[in-house]
JSON list of C-alpha atoms in Angstrom, two decimals:
[
{"chain": "X", "resi": 1, "resn": "ASP", "atom": "CA", "xyz": [54.95, 161.34, 76.56]},
{"chain": "X", "resi": 2, "resn": "ALA", "atom": "CA", "xyz": [52.15, 160.21, 74.24]},
{"chain": "X", "resi": 3, "resn": "GLY", "atom": "CA", "xyz": [51.16, 162.87, 71.71]},
{"chain": "X", "resi": 4, "resn": "ILE", "atom": "CA", "xyz": [47.74, 163.77, 73.06]},
{"chain": "X", "resi": 5, "resn": "THR", "atom": "CA", "xyz": [46.42, 167.32, 73.17]},
{"chain": "X", "resi": 6, "resn": "GLN", "atom": "CA", "xyz": [43.17, 168.31, 74.82]},
{"chain": "X", "resi": 7, "resn": "SER", "atom": "CA", "xyz": [41.45, 171.63, 74.23]},
{"chain": "X", "resi": 8, "resn": "PRO", "atom": "CA", "xyz": [40.42, 173.76, 75.89]},
{"chain": "X", "resi": 9, "resn": "ARG", "atom": "CA", "xyz": [42.38, 173.15, 79.10]},
{"chain": "X", "resi": 10, "resn": "HIS", "atom": "CA", "xyz": [39.90, 175.14, 81.17]},
{"chain": "X", "resi": 11, "resn": "LYS", "atom": "CA", "xyz": [36.34, 176.27, 80.50]},
{"chain": "X", "resi": 12, "resn": "VAL", "atom": "CA", "xyz": [33.63, 177.96, 82.50]},
{"chain": "X", "resi": 13, "resn": "THR", "atom": "CA", "xyz": [30.18, 178.10, 81.03]},
{"chain": "X", "resi": 14, "resn": "GLU", "atom": "CA", "xyz": [26.53, 178.36, 81.99]},
{"chain": "X", "resi": 15, "resn": "THR", "atom": "CA", "xyz": [23.88, 175.72, 82.42]},
{"chain": "X", "resi": 16, "resn": "GLY", "atom": "CA", "xyz": [22.05, 174.95, 79.20]},
{"chain": "X", "resi": 17, "resn": "THR", "atom": "CA", "xyz": [24.85, 175.93, 76.83]},
{"chain": "X", "resi": 18, "resn": "PRO", "atom": "CA", "xyz": [26.46, 173.44, 74.44]},
{"chain": "X", "resi": 19, "resn": "VAL", "atom": "CA", "xyz": [30.09, 172.56, 75.06]},
{"chain": "X", "resi": 20, "resn": "THR", "atom": "CA", "xyz": [32.56, 170.66, 72.87]},
{"chain": "X", "resi": 21, "resn": "LEU", "atom": "CA", "xyz": [35.86, 169.29, 74.09]},
{"chain": "X", "resi": 22, "resn": "ARG", "atom": "CA", "xyz": [38.51, 168.18, 71.64]},
{"chain": "X", "resi": 23, "resn": "CYS", "atom": "CA", "xyz": [41.10, 165.44, 71.85]},
{"chain": "X", "resi": 24, "resn": "HIS", "atom": "CA", "xyz": [43.84, 165.31, 69.24]},
{"chain": "X", "resi": 25, "resn": "GLN", "atom": "CA", "xyz": [46.45, 162.54, 68.98]},
{"chain": "X", "resi": 26, "resn": "THR", "atom": "CA", "xyz": [49.54, 162.20, 66.83]},
{"chain": "X", "resi": 27, "resn": "GLU", "atom": "CA", "xyz": [50.17, 158.51, 67.60]},
{"chain": "X", "resi": 28, "resn": "ASN", "atom": "CA", "xyz": [47.77, 157.04, 65.01]},
{"chain": "X", "resi": 29, "resn": "HIS", "atom": "CA", "xyz": [46.25, 154.84, 67.71]},
{"chain": "X", "resi": 30, "resn": "ARG", "atom": "CA", "xyz": [42.98, 153.14, 66.94]},
{"chain": "X", "resi": 31, "resn": "TYR", "atom": "CA", "xyz": [41.31, 153.45, 70.34]},
{"chain": "X", "resi": 32, "resn": "MET", "atom": "CA", "xyz": [40.31, 156.71, 71.96]},
{"chain": "X", "resi": 33, "resn": "TYR", "atom": "CA", "xyz": [38.38, 157.30, 75.18]},
{"chain": "X", "resi": 34, "resn": "TRP", "atom": "CA", "xyz": [36.72, 160.06, 77.14]},
{"chain": "X", "resi": 35, "resn": "TYR", "atom": "CA", "xyz": [36.64, 159.86, 80.94]},
{"chain": "X", "resi": 36, "resn": "ARG", "atom": "CA", "xyz": [35.47, 162.12, 83.70]},
{"chain": "X", "resi": 37, "resn": "GLN", "atom": "CA", "xyz": [37.08, 162.26, 87.12]},
{"chain": "X", "resi": 38, "resn": "ASP", "atom": "CA", "xyz": [35.25, 163.42, 90.23]},
{"chain": "X", "resi": 39, "resn": "PRO", "atom": "CA", "xyz": [36.30, 163.38, 93.89]},
{"chain": "X", "resi": 40, "resn": "GLY", "atom": "CA", "xyz": [35.70, 160.00, 95.51]},
{"chain": "X", "resi": 41, "resn": "HIS", "atom": "CA", "xyz": [35.29, 158.27, 92.17]},
{"chain": "X", "resi": 42, "resn": "GLY", "atom": "CA", "xyz": [37.77, 156.59, 89.93]},
{"chain": "X", "resi": 43, "resn": "LEU", "atom": "CA", "xyz": [37.97, 157.64, 86.35]},
{"chain": "X", "resi": 44, "resn": "ARG", "atom": "CA", "xyz": [34.65, 156.80, 84.72]},
{"chain": "X", "resi": 45, "resn": "LEU", "atom": "CA", "xyz": [34.30, 156.06, 81.03]},
{"chain": "X", "resi": 46, "resn": "ILE", "atom": "CA", "xyz": [31.90, 158.27, 79.12]},
{"chain": "X", "resi": 47, "resn": "HIS", "atom": "CA", "xyz": [32.34, 157.11, 75.51]},
{"chain": "X", "resi": 48, "resn": "TYR", "atom": "CA", "xyz": [35.02, 155.39, 73.51]},
{"chain": "X", "resi": 49, "resn": "SER", "atom": "CA", "xyz": [35.93, 154.93, 69.87]},
{"chain": "X", "resi": 50, "resn": "TYR", "atom": "CA", "xyz": [37.44, 151.93, 68.14]},
{"chain": "X", "resi": 51, "resn": "GLY", "atom": "CA", "xyz": [37.92, 153.59, 64.76]},
{"chain": "X", "resi": 52, "resn": "VAL", "atom": "CA", "xyz": [36.77, 156.41, 62.52]},
{"chain": "X", "resi": 53, "resn": "LYS", "atom": "CA", "xyz": [33.00, 156.81, 62.92]},
{"chain": "X", "resi": 54, "resn": "ASP", "atom": "CA", "xyz": [32.94, 153.82, 65.29]},
{"chain": "X", "resi": 55, "resn": "THR", "atom": "CA", "xyz": [31.92, 154.83, 68.79]},
{"chain": "X", "resi": 56, "resn": "ASP", "atom": "CA", "xyz": [30.10, 153.33, 71.73]},
{"chain": "X", "resi": 57, "resn": "LYS", "atom": "CA", "xyz": [28.84, 154.26, 75.17]},
{"chain": "X", "resi": 58, "resn": "GLY", "atom": "CA", "xyz": [30.64, 153.86, 78.44]},
{"chain": "X", "resi": 59, "resn": "GLU", "atom": "CA", "xyz": [29.20, 153.70, 81.94]},
{"chain": "X", "resi": 60, "resn": "VAL", "atom": "CA", "xyz": [28.24, 157.40, 82.30]},
{"chain": "X", "resi": 61, "resn": "SER", "atom": "CA", "xyz": [27.20, 158.39, 78.77]},
{"chain": "X", "resi": 62, "resn": "ASP", "atom": "CA", "xyz": [23.90, 160.16, 79.51]},
{"chain": "X", "resi": 63, "resn": "GLY", "atom": "CA", "xyz": [24.05, 163.80, 78.45]},
{"chain": "X", "resi": 64, "resn": "TYR", "atom": "CA", "xyz": [27.14, 163.31, 76.27]},
{"chain": "X", "resi": 65, "resn": "SER", "atom": "CA", "xyz": [27.72, 162.58, 72.61]},
{"chain": "X", "resi": 66, "resn": "VAL", "atom": "CA", "xyz": [30.92, 161.98, 70.66]},
{"chain": "X", "resi": 67, "resn": "SER", "atom": "CA", "xyz": [32.18, 162.04, 67.12]},
{"chain": "X", "resi": 68, "resn": "ARG", "atom": "CA", "xyz": [35.28, 160.78, 65.38]},
{"chain": "X", "resi": 69, "resn": "SER", "atom": "CA", "xyz": [35.61, 161.85, 61.76]},
{"chain": "X", "resi": 70, "resn": "LYS", "atom": "CA", "xyz": [39.37, 161.40, 61.62]},
{"chain": "X", "resi": 71, "resn": "THR", "atom": "CA", "xyz": [41.75, 158.99, 63.33]},
{"chain": "X", "resi": 72, "resn": "GLU", "atom": "CA", "xyz": [43.45, 161.80, 65.19]},
{"chain": "X", "resi": 73, "resn": "ASP", "atom": "CA", "xyz": [40.42, 163.66, 66.57]},
{"chain": "X", "resi": 74, "resn": "PHE", "atom": "CA", "xyz": [37.79, 162.61, 69.09]},
{"chain": "X", "resi": 75, "resn": "LEU", "atom": "CA", "xyz": [35.21, 165.20, 70.13]},
{"chain": "X", "resi": 76, "resn": "LEU", "atom": "CA", "xyz": [33.06, 165.13, 73.25]},
{"chain": "X", "resi": 77, "resn": "THR", "atom": "CA", "xyz": [29.90, 167.26, 73.22]},
{"chain": "X", "resi": 78, "resn": "LEU", "atom": "CA", "xyz": [27.63, 168.25, 76.06]},
{"chain": "X", "resi": 79, "resn": "GLU", "atom": "CA", "xyz": [24.47, 169.24, 74.17]},
{"chain": "X", "resi": 80, "resn": "SER", "atom": "CA", "xyz": [22.99, 171.19, 77.09]},
{"chain": "X", "resi": 81, "resn": "ALA", "atom": "CA", "xyz": [25.42, 171.42, 79.97]},
{"chain": "X", "resi": 82, "resn": "THR", "atom": "CA", "xyz": [24.25, 170.83, 83.53]},
{"chain": "X", "resi": 83, "resn": "SER", "atom": "CA", "xyz": [25.97, 171.57, 86.84]},
{"chain": "X", "resi": 84, "resn": "SER", "atom": "CA", "xyz": [26.40, 167.81, 87.43]},
{"chain": "X", "resi": 85, "resn": "GLN", "atom": "CA", "xyz": [28.74, 167.76, 84.45]},
{"chain": "X", "resi": 86, "resn": "THR", "atom": "CA", "xyz": [31.23, 169.98, 86.23]},
{"chain": "X", "resi": 87, "resn": "SER", "atom": "CA", "xyz": [34.28, 167.74, 86.29]},
{"chain": "X", "resi": 88, "resn": "VAL", "atom": "CA", "xyz": [37.76, 167.10, 84.98]},
{"chain": "X", "resi": 89, "resn": "TYR", "atom": "CA", "xyz": [37.64, 165.39, 81.61]},
{"chain": "X", "resi": 90, "resn": "PHE", "atom": "CA", "xyz": [40.47, 163.21, 80.34]},
{"chain": "X", "resi": 91, "resn": "CYS", "atom": "CA", "xyz": [41.01, 161.81, 76.91]},
{"chain": "X", "resi": 92, "resn": "ALA", "atom": "CA", "xyz": [43.00, 158.60, 76.55]},
{"chain": "X", "resi": 93, "resn": "ILE", "atom": "CA", "xyz": [44.36, 156.53, 73.69]},
{"chain": "X", "resi": 94, "resn": "SER", "atom": "CA", "xyz": [45.50, 152.96, 73.31]},
{"chain": "X", "resi": 95, "resn": "GLU", "atom": "CA", "xyz": [47.15, 151.11, 70.51]},
{"chain": "X", "resi": 96, "resn": "ASP", "atom": "CA", "xyz": [45.27, 147.87, 70.41]},
{"chain": "X", "resi": 97, "resn": "ARG", "atom": "CA", "xyz": [42.34, 146.20, 72.07]},
{"chain": "X", "resi": 98, "resn": "GLY", "atom": "CA", "xyz": [44.11, 143.05, 73.02]},
{"chain": "X", "resi": 99, "resn": "GLY", "atom": "CA", "xyz": [47.00, 142.04, 75.15]},
{"chain": "X", "resi": 100, "resn": "ASN", "atom": "CA", "xyz": [48.33, 144.01, 78.02]},
{"chain": "X", "resi": 101, "resn": "GLN", "atom": "CA", "xyz": [47.79, 147.42, 76.47]},
{"chain": "X", "resi": 102, "resn": "PRO", "atom": "CA", "xyz": [47.65, 150.37, 78.84]},
{"chain": "X", "resi": 103, "resn": "GLN", "atom": "CA", "xyz": [45.98, 153.66, 78.03]},
{"chain": "X", "resi": 104, "resn": "HIS", "atom": "CA", "xyz": [47.79, 156.98, 77.86]},
{"chain": "X", "resi": 105, "resn": "PHE", "atom": "CA", "xyz": [46.12, 160.18, 78.93]},
{"chain": "X", "resi": 106, "resn": "GLY", "atom": "CA", "xyz": [45.98, 163.77, 77.84]},
{"chain": "X", "resi": 107, "resn": "ASP", "atom": "CA", "xyz": [46.47, 166.66, 80.26]},
{"chain": "X", "resi": 108, "resn": "GLY", "atom": "CA", "xyz": [42.76, 167.01, 80.99]},
{"chain": "X", "resi": 109, "resn": "THR", "atom": "CA", "xyz": [40.12, 169.71, 80.65]},
{"chain": "X", "resi": 110, "resn": "ARG", "atom": "CA", "xyz": [38.68, 171.38, 83.75]},
{"chain": "X", "resi": 111, "resn": "LEU", "atom": "CA", "xyz": [35.06, 172.21, 83.01]},
{"chain": "X", "resi": 112, "resn": "SER", "atom": "CA", "xyz": [32.86, 174.26, 85.33]},
{"chain": "X", "resi": 113, "resn": "ILE", "atom": "CA", "xyz": [29.14, 174.62, 84.65]},
{"chain": "X", "resi": 114, "resn": "LEU", "atom": "CA", "xyz": [27.58, 177.47, 86.60]},
{"chain": "T", "resi": 1, "resn": "ARG", "atom": "CA", "xyz": [30.40, 146.87, 95.72]},
{"chain": "T", "resi": 2, "resn": "LYS", "atom": "CA", "xyz": [32.84, 148.77, 93.53]},
{"chain": "T", "resi": 3, "resn": "GLU", "atom": "CA", "xyz": [34.60, 146.80, 90.82]},
{"chain": "T", "resi": 4, "resn": "VAL", "atom": "CA", "xyz": [38.01, 147.99, 92.01]},
{"chain": "T", "resi": 5, "resn": "GLU", "atom": "CA", "xyz": [38.50, 149.00, 95.63]},
{"chain": "T", "resi": 6, "resn": "GLN", "atom": "CA", "xyz": [41.45, 150.76, 97.22]},
{"chain": "T", "resi": 7, "resn": "ASP", "atom": "CA", "xyz": [42.16, 152.24, 100.62]},
{"chain": "T", "resi": 8, "resn": "PRO", "atom": "CA", "xyz": [41.92, 156.01, 99.96]},
{"chain": "T", "resi": 9, "resn": "GLY", "atom": "CA", "xyz": [44.62, 156.84, 102.52]},
{"chain": "T", "resi": 10, "resn": "PRO", "atom": "CA", "xyz": [46.33, 159.16, 102.91]},
{"chain": "T", "resi": 11, "resn": "PHE", "atom": "CA", "xyz": [49.46, 157.26, 103.77]},
{"chain": "T", "resi": 12, "resn": "ASN", "atom": "CA", "xyz": [51.90, 159.64, 105.46]},
{"chain": "T", "resi": 13, "resn": "VAL", "atom": "CA", "xyz": [55.40, 158.19, 105.54]},
{"chain": "T", "resi": 14, "resn": "PRO", "atom": "CA", "xyz": [58.93, 159.53, 106.09]},
{"chain": "T", "resi": 15, "resn": "GLU", "atom": "CA", "xyz": [61.55, 159.49, 103.38]},
{"chain": "T", "resi": 16, "resn": "GLY", "atom": "CA", "xyz": [63.21, 156.10, 103.15]},
{"chain": "T", "resi": 17, "resn": "ALA", "atom": "CA", "xyz": [60.19, 154.18, 104.39]},
{"chain": "T", "resi": 18, "resn": "THR", "atom": "CA", "xyz": [58.67, 151.16, 102.69]},
{"chain": "T", "resi": 19, "resn": "VAL", "atom": "CA", "xyz": [54.98, 151.47, 101.95]},
{"chain": "T", "resi": 20, "resn": "ALA", "atom": "CA", "xyz": [52.50, 149.00, 100.50]},
{"chain": "T", "resi": 21, "resn": "PHE", "atom": "CA", "xyz": [49.19, 149.64, 98.77]},
{"chain": "T", "resi": 22, "resn": "ASN", "atom": "CA", "xyz": [46.52, 147.04, 98.28]},
{"chain": "T", "resi": 23, "resn": "CYS", "atom": "CA", "xyz": [43.70, 146.75, 95.81]},
{"chain": "T", "resi": 24, "resn": "THR", "atom": "CA", "xyz": [40.90, 144.22, 95.33]},
{"chain": "T", "resi": 25, "resn": "TYR", "atom": "CA", "xyz": [38.84, 143.63, 92.22]},
{"chain": "T", "resi": 26, "resn": "SER", "atom": "CA", "xyz": [35.49, 141.92, 91.83]},
{"chain": "T", "resi": 27, "resn": "ASN", "atom": "CA", "xyz": [35.63, 140.41, 88.33]},
{"chain": "T", "resi": 28, "resn": "SER", "atom": "CA", "xyz": [37.44, 137.11, 88.57]},
{"chain": "T", "resi": 29, "resn": "ALA", "atom": "CA", "xyz": [37.83, 136.99, 84.77]},
{"chain": "T", "resi": 30, "resn": "SER", "atom": "CA", "xyz": [39.90, 140.19, 84.68]},
{"chain": "T", "resi": 31, "resn": "GLN", "atom": "CA", "xyz": [42.84, 139.88, 82.35]},
{"chain": "T", "resi": 32, "resn": "SER", "atom": "CA", "xyz": [45.24, 142.78, 82.76]},
{"chain": "T", "resi": 33, "resn": "PHE", "atom": "CA", "xyz": [46.33, 144.86, 85.68]},
{"chain": "T", "resi": 34, "resn": "PHE", "atom": "CA", "xyz": [48.16, 148.15, 86.03]},
{"chain": "T", "resi": 35, "resn": "TRP", "atom": "CA", "xyz": [49.26, 150.72, 88.53]},
{"chain": "T", "resi": 36, "resn": "TYR", "atom": "CA", "xyz": [49.00, 154.35, 87.48]},
{"chain": "T", "resi": 37, "resn": "ARG", "atom": "CA", "xyz": [50.32, 157.37, 89.29]},
{"chain": "T", "resi": 38, "resn": "GLN", "atom": "CA", "xyz": [48.50, 160.69, 89.35]},
{"chain": "T", "resi": 39, "resn": "ASP", "atom": "CA", "xyz": [50.05, 163.88, 90.64]},
{"chain": "T", "resi": 40, "resn": "CYS", "atom": "CA", "xyz": [47.81, 166.63, 91.97]},
{"chain": "T", "resi": 41, "resn": "ARG", "atom": "CA", "xyz": [45.85, 168.26, 89.14]},
{"chain": "T", "resi": 42, "resn": "LYS", "atom": "CA", "xyz": [47.66, 166.20, 86.52]},
{"chain": "T", "resi": 43, "resn": "GLU", "atom": "CA", "xyz": [46.78, 163.32, 84.25]},
{"chain": "T", "resi": 44, "resn": "PRO", "atom": "CA", "xyz": [47.21, 159.67, 85.29]},
{"chain": "T", "resi": 45, "resn": "LYS", "atom": "CA", "xyz": [50.47, 158.15, 84.07]},
{"chain": "T", "resi": 46, "resn": "LEU", "atom": "CA", "xyz": [51.29, 154.49, 83.75]},
{"chain": "T", "resi": 47, "resn": "LEU", "atom": "CA", "xyz": [53.60, 153.39, 86.55]},
{"chain": "T", "resi": 48, "resn": "MET", "atom": "CA", "xyz": [53.79, 149.71, 85.73]},
{"chain": "T", "resi": 49, "resn": "SER", "atom": "CA", "xyz": [51.87, 146.74, 84.45]},
{"chain": "T", "resi": 50, "resn": "VAL", "atom": "CA", "xyz": [51.29, 143.87, 86.86]},
{"chain": "T", "resi": 51, "resn": "TYR", "atom": "CA", "xyz": [52.17, 140.38, 85.73]},
{"chain": "T", "resi": 52, "resn": "SER", "atom": "CA", "xyz": [50.99, 137.08, 87.17]},
{"chain": "T", "resi": 53, "resn": "SER", "atom": "CA", "xyz": [54.43, 136.16, 88.45]},
{"chain": "T", "resi": 54, "resn": "GLY", "atom": "CA", "xyz": [54.96, 139.56, 90.04]},
{"chain": "T", "resi": 55, "resn": "ASN", "atom": "CA", "xyz": [57.35, 142.15, 88.70]},
{"chain": "T", "resi": 56, "resn": "GLU", "atom": "CA", "xyz": [59.75, 144.78, 89.85]},
{"chain": "T", "resi": 57, "resn": "ASP", "atom": "CA", "xyz": [60.84, 148.11, 88.44]},
{"chain": "T", "resi": 58, "resn": "GLY", "atom": "CA", "xyz": [63.54, 149.71, 90.52]},
{"chain": "T", "resi": 59, "resn": "ARG", "atom": "CA", "xyz": [62.06, 150.56, 93.91]},
{"chain": "T", "resi": 60, "resn": "PHE", "atom": "CA", "xyz": [58.59, 149.43, 92.87]},
{"chain": "T", "resi": 61, "resn": "THR", "atom": "CA", "xyz": [57.27, 145.87, 93.14]},
{"chain": "T", "resi": 62, "resn": "ALA", "atom": "CA", "xyz": [53.85, 144.74, 91.99]},
{"chain": "T", "resi": 63, "resn": "GLN", "atom": "CA", "xyz": [52.18, 141.50, 92.95]},
{"chain": "T", "resi": 64, "resn": "LEU", "atom": "CA", "xyz": [49.02, 139.81, 91.70]},
{"chain": "T", "resi": 65, "resn": "ASN", "atom": "CA", "xyz": [47.03, 137.15, 93.55]},
{"chain": "T", "resi": 66, "resn": "ARG", "atom": "CA", "xyz": [44.32, 135.90, 91.19]},
{"chain": "T", "resi": 67, "resn": "ALA", "atom": "CA", "xyz": [42.84, 133.46, 93.72]},
{"chain": "T", "resi": 68, "resn": "SER", "atom": "CA", "xyz": [42.17, 136.28, 96.18]},
{"chain": "T", "resi": 69, "resn": "GLN", "atom": "CA", "xyz": [41.57, 138.89, 93.43]},
{"chain": "T", "resi": 70, "resn": "TYR", "atom": "CA", "xyz": [44.14, 141.13, 95.03]},
{"chain": "T", "resi": 71, "resn": "ILE", "atom": "CA", "xyz": [46.86, 143.39, 93.66]},
{"chain": "T", "resi": 72, "resn": "SER", "atom": "CA", "xyz": [49.58, 145.10, 95.62]},
{"chain": "T", "resi": 73, "resn": "LEU", "atom": "CA", "xyz": [52.22, 147.77, 95.06]},
{"chain": "T", "resi": 74, "resn": "LEU", "atom": "CA", "xyz": [55.29, 148.03, 97.26]},
{"chain": "T", "resi": 75, "resn": "ILE", "atom": "CA", "xyz": [57.46, 151.13, 97.24]},
{"chain": "T", "resi": 76, "resn": "ARG", "atom": "CA", "xyz": [60.86, 150.84, 98.90]},
{"chain": "T", "resi": 77, "resn": "ASP", "atom": "CA", "xyz": [63.08, 153.71, 100.02]},
{"chain": "T", "resi": 78, "resn": "SER", "atom": "CA", "xyz": [60.33, 156.29, 99.52]},
{"chain": "T", "resi": 79, "resn": "LYS", "atom": "CA", "xyz": [61.31, 159.64, 98.00]},
{"chain": "T", "resi": 80, "resn": "LEU", "atom": "CA", "xyz": [59.60, 162.99, 98.35]},
{"chain": "T", "resi": 81, "resn": "SER", "atom": "CA", "xyz": [58.87, 162.75, 94.64]},
{"chain": "T", "resi": 82, "resn": "ASP", "atom": "CA", "xyz": [56.80, 159.60, 95.22]},
{"chain": "T", "resi": 83, "resn": "SER", "atom": "CA", "xyz": [54.07, 161.76, 96.79]},
{"chain": "T", "resi": 84, "resn": "ALA", "atom": "CA", "xyz": [51.05, 161.24, 94.54]},
{"chain": "T", "resi": 85, "resn": "THR", "atom": "CA", "xyz": [47.84, 159.27, 94.21]},
{"chain": "T", "resi": 86, "resn": "TYR", "atom": "CA", "xyz": [48.27, 155.68, 93.06]},
{"chain": "T", "resi": 87, "resn": "LEU", "atom": "CA", "xyz": [45.49, 154.21, 90.95]},
{"chain": "T", "resi": 88, "resn": "CYS", "atom": "CA", "xyz": [44.82, 150.49, 90.71]},
{"chain": "T", "resi": 89, "resn": "VAL", "atom": "CA", "xyz": [43.51, 149.62, 87.25]},
{"chain": "T", "resi": 90, "resn": "VAL", "atom": "CA", "xyz": [41.96, 146.41, 85.97]},
{"chain": "T", "resi": 91, "resn": "ARG", "atom": "CA", "xyz": [40.98, 145.29, 82.48]},
{"chain": "T", "resi": 92, "resn": "PRO", "atom": "CA", "xyz": [38.01, 142.90, 82.49]},
{"chain": "T", "resi": 93, "resn": "SER", "atom": "CA", "xyz": [37.86, 140.09, 79.98]},
{"chain": "T", "resi": 94, "resn": "GLY", "atom": "CA", "xyz": [36.36, 140.52, 76.53]},
{"chain": "T", "resi": 95, "resn": "GLY", "atom": "CA", "xyz": [35.20, 143.54, 74.62]},
{"chain": "T", "resi": 96, "resn": "TYR", "atom": "CA", "xyz": [37.22, 146.58, 73.84]},
{"chain": "T", "resi": 97, "resn": "ASN", "atom": "CA", "xyz": [40.17, 147.75, 75.85]},
{"chain": "T", "resi": 98, "resn": "LYS", "atom": "CA", "xyz": [38.02, 148.86, 78.76]},
{"chain": "T", "resi": 99, "resn": "LEU", "atom": "CA", "xyz": [39.82, 149.73, 81.96]},
{"chain": "T", "resi": 100, "resn": "ILE", "atom": "CA", "xyz": [38.26, 149.97, 85.42]},
{"chain": "T", "resi": 101, "resn": "PHE", "atom": "CA", "xyz": [39.95, 152.47, 87.71]},
{"chain": "T", "resi": 102, "resn": "GLY", "atom": "CA", "xyz": [40.04, 152.44, 91.46]},
{"chain": "T", "resi": 103, "resn": "ALA", "atom": "CA", "xyz": [39.51, 155.79, 93.19]},
{"chain": "T", "resi": 104, "resn": "GLY", "atom": "CA", "xyz": [43.16, 155.86, 94.22]},
{"chain": "T", "resi": 105, "resn": "THR", "atom": "CA", "xyz": [45.35, 155.79, 97.32]},
{"chain": "T", "resi": 106, "resn": "ARG", "atom": "CA", "xyz": [47.06, 159.01, 98.28]},
{"chain": "T", "resi": 107, "resn": "LEU", "atom": "CA", "xyz": [50.69, 158.90, 99.42]},
{"chain": "T", "resi": 108, "resn": "ALA", "atom": "CA", "xyz": [52.46, 161.77, 101.15]},
{"chain": "T", "resi": 109, "resn": "VAL", "atom": "CA", "xyz": [56.19, 161.34, 101.78]},
{"chain": "T", "resi": 110, "resn": "HIS", "atom": "CA", "xyz": [57.66, 163.83, 104.24]},
{"chain": "T", "resi": 111, "resn": "PRO", "atom": "CA", "xyz": [61.28, 164.73, 105.09]}
]
């Protein structure tokens, strides 16, 4: 299995509070991604990173920010959590942008916003 | 229209059955294709890549039809352990390694 660790694994918090999720990889892969998964939807990309301090938005980026200060860590922050952000969040990594490169996923974080 | 569409199922089949999943994608310039498997409350895991000529991995066969923008996954001799949700995944052309995920097809294999 790819060396990807997400923390925390579970979190319950209240509307309006800030929340930070962490993704840590030991594979030295360049690309890292944050997705959310909700019933009836496929995985939807929130933000991605193509290198240290290089990040960009995905399709559902509103209300989220990210940071990548080291190759191995990619942080996802909800500045002021809302109930619509209750979801399962997955981090993924991939080795290279080109070719037939799949992504490999962490175990996920279950986040509940009350 | 969703970029990647799958029949949500569930497909309920007995052990030993052959089952086929289909997937259609809307971007004709898509370059790479994958099937992922996701067990309940677990992360998606790569099952297999899909190549233009079709490819096989044990009991699993994947086919790609670019003209019809259609991908399929065939599972032969189904096992109880095959019970999971199967995600069709497409990489559009250009840009970063962006993947578009279908919502998944659920398979339940029973004794």
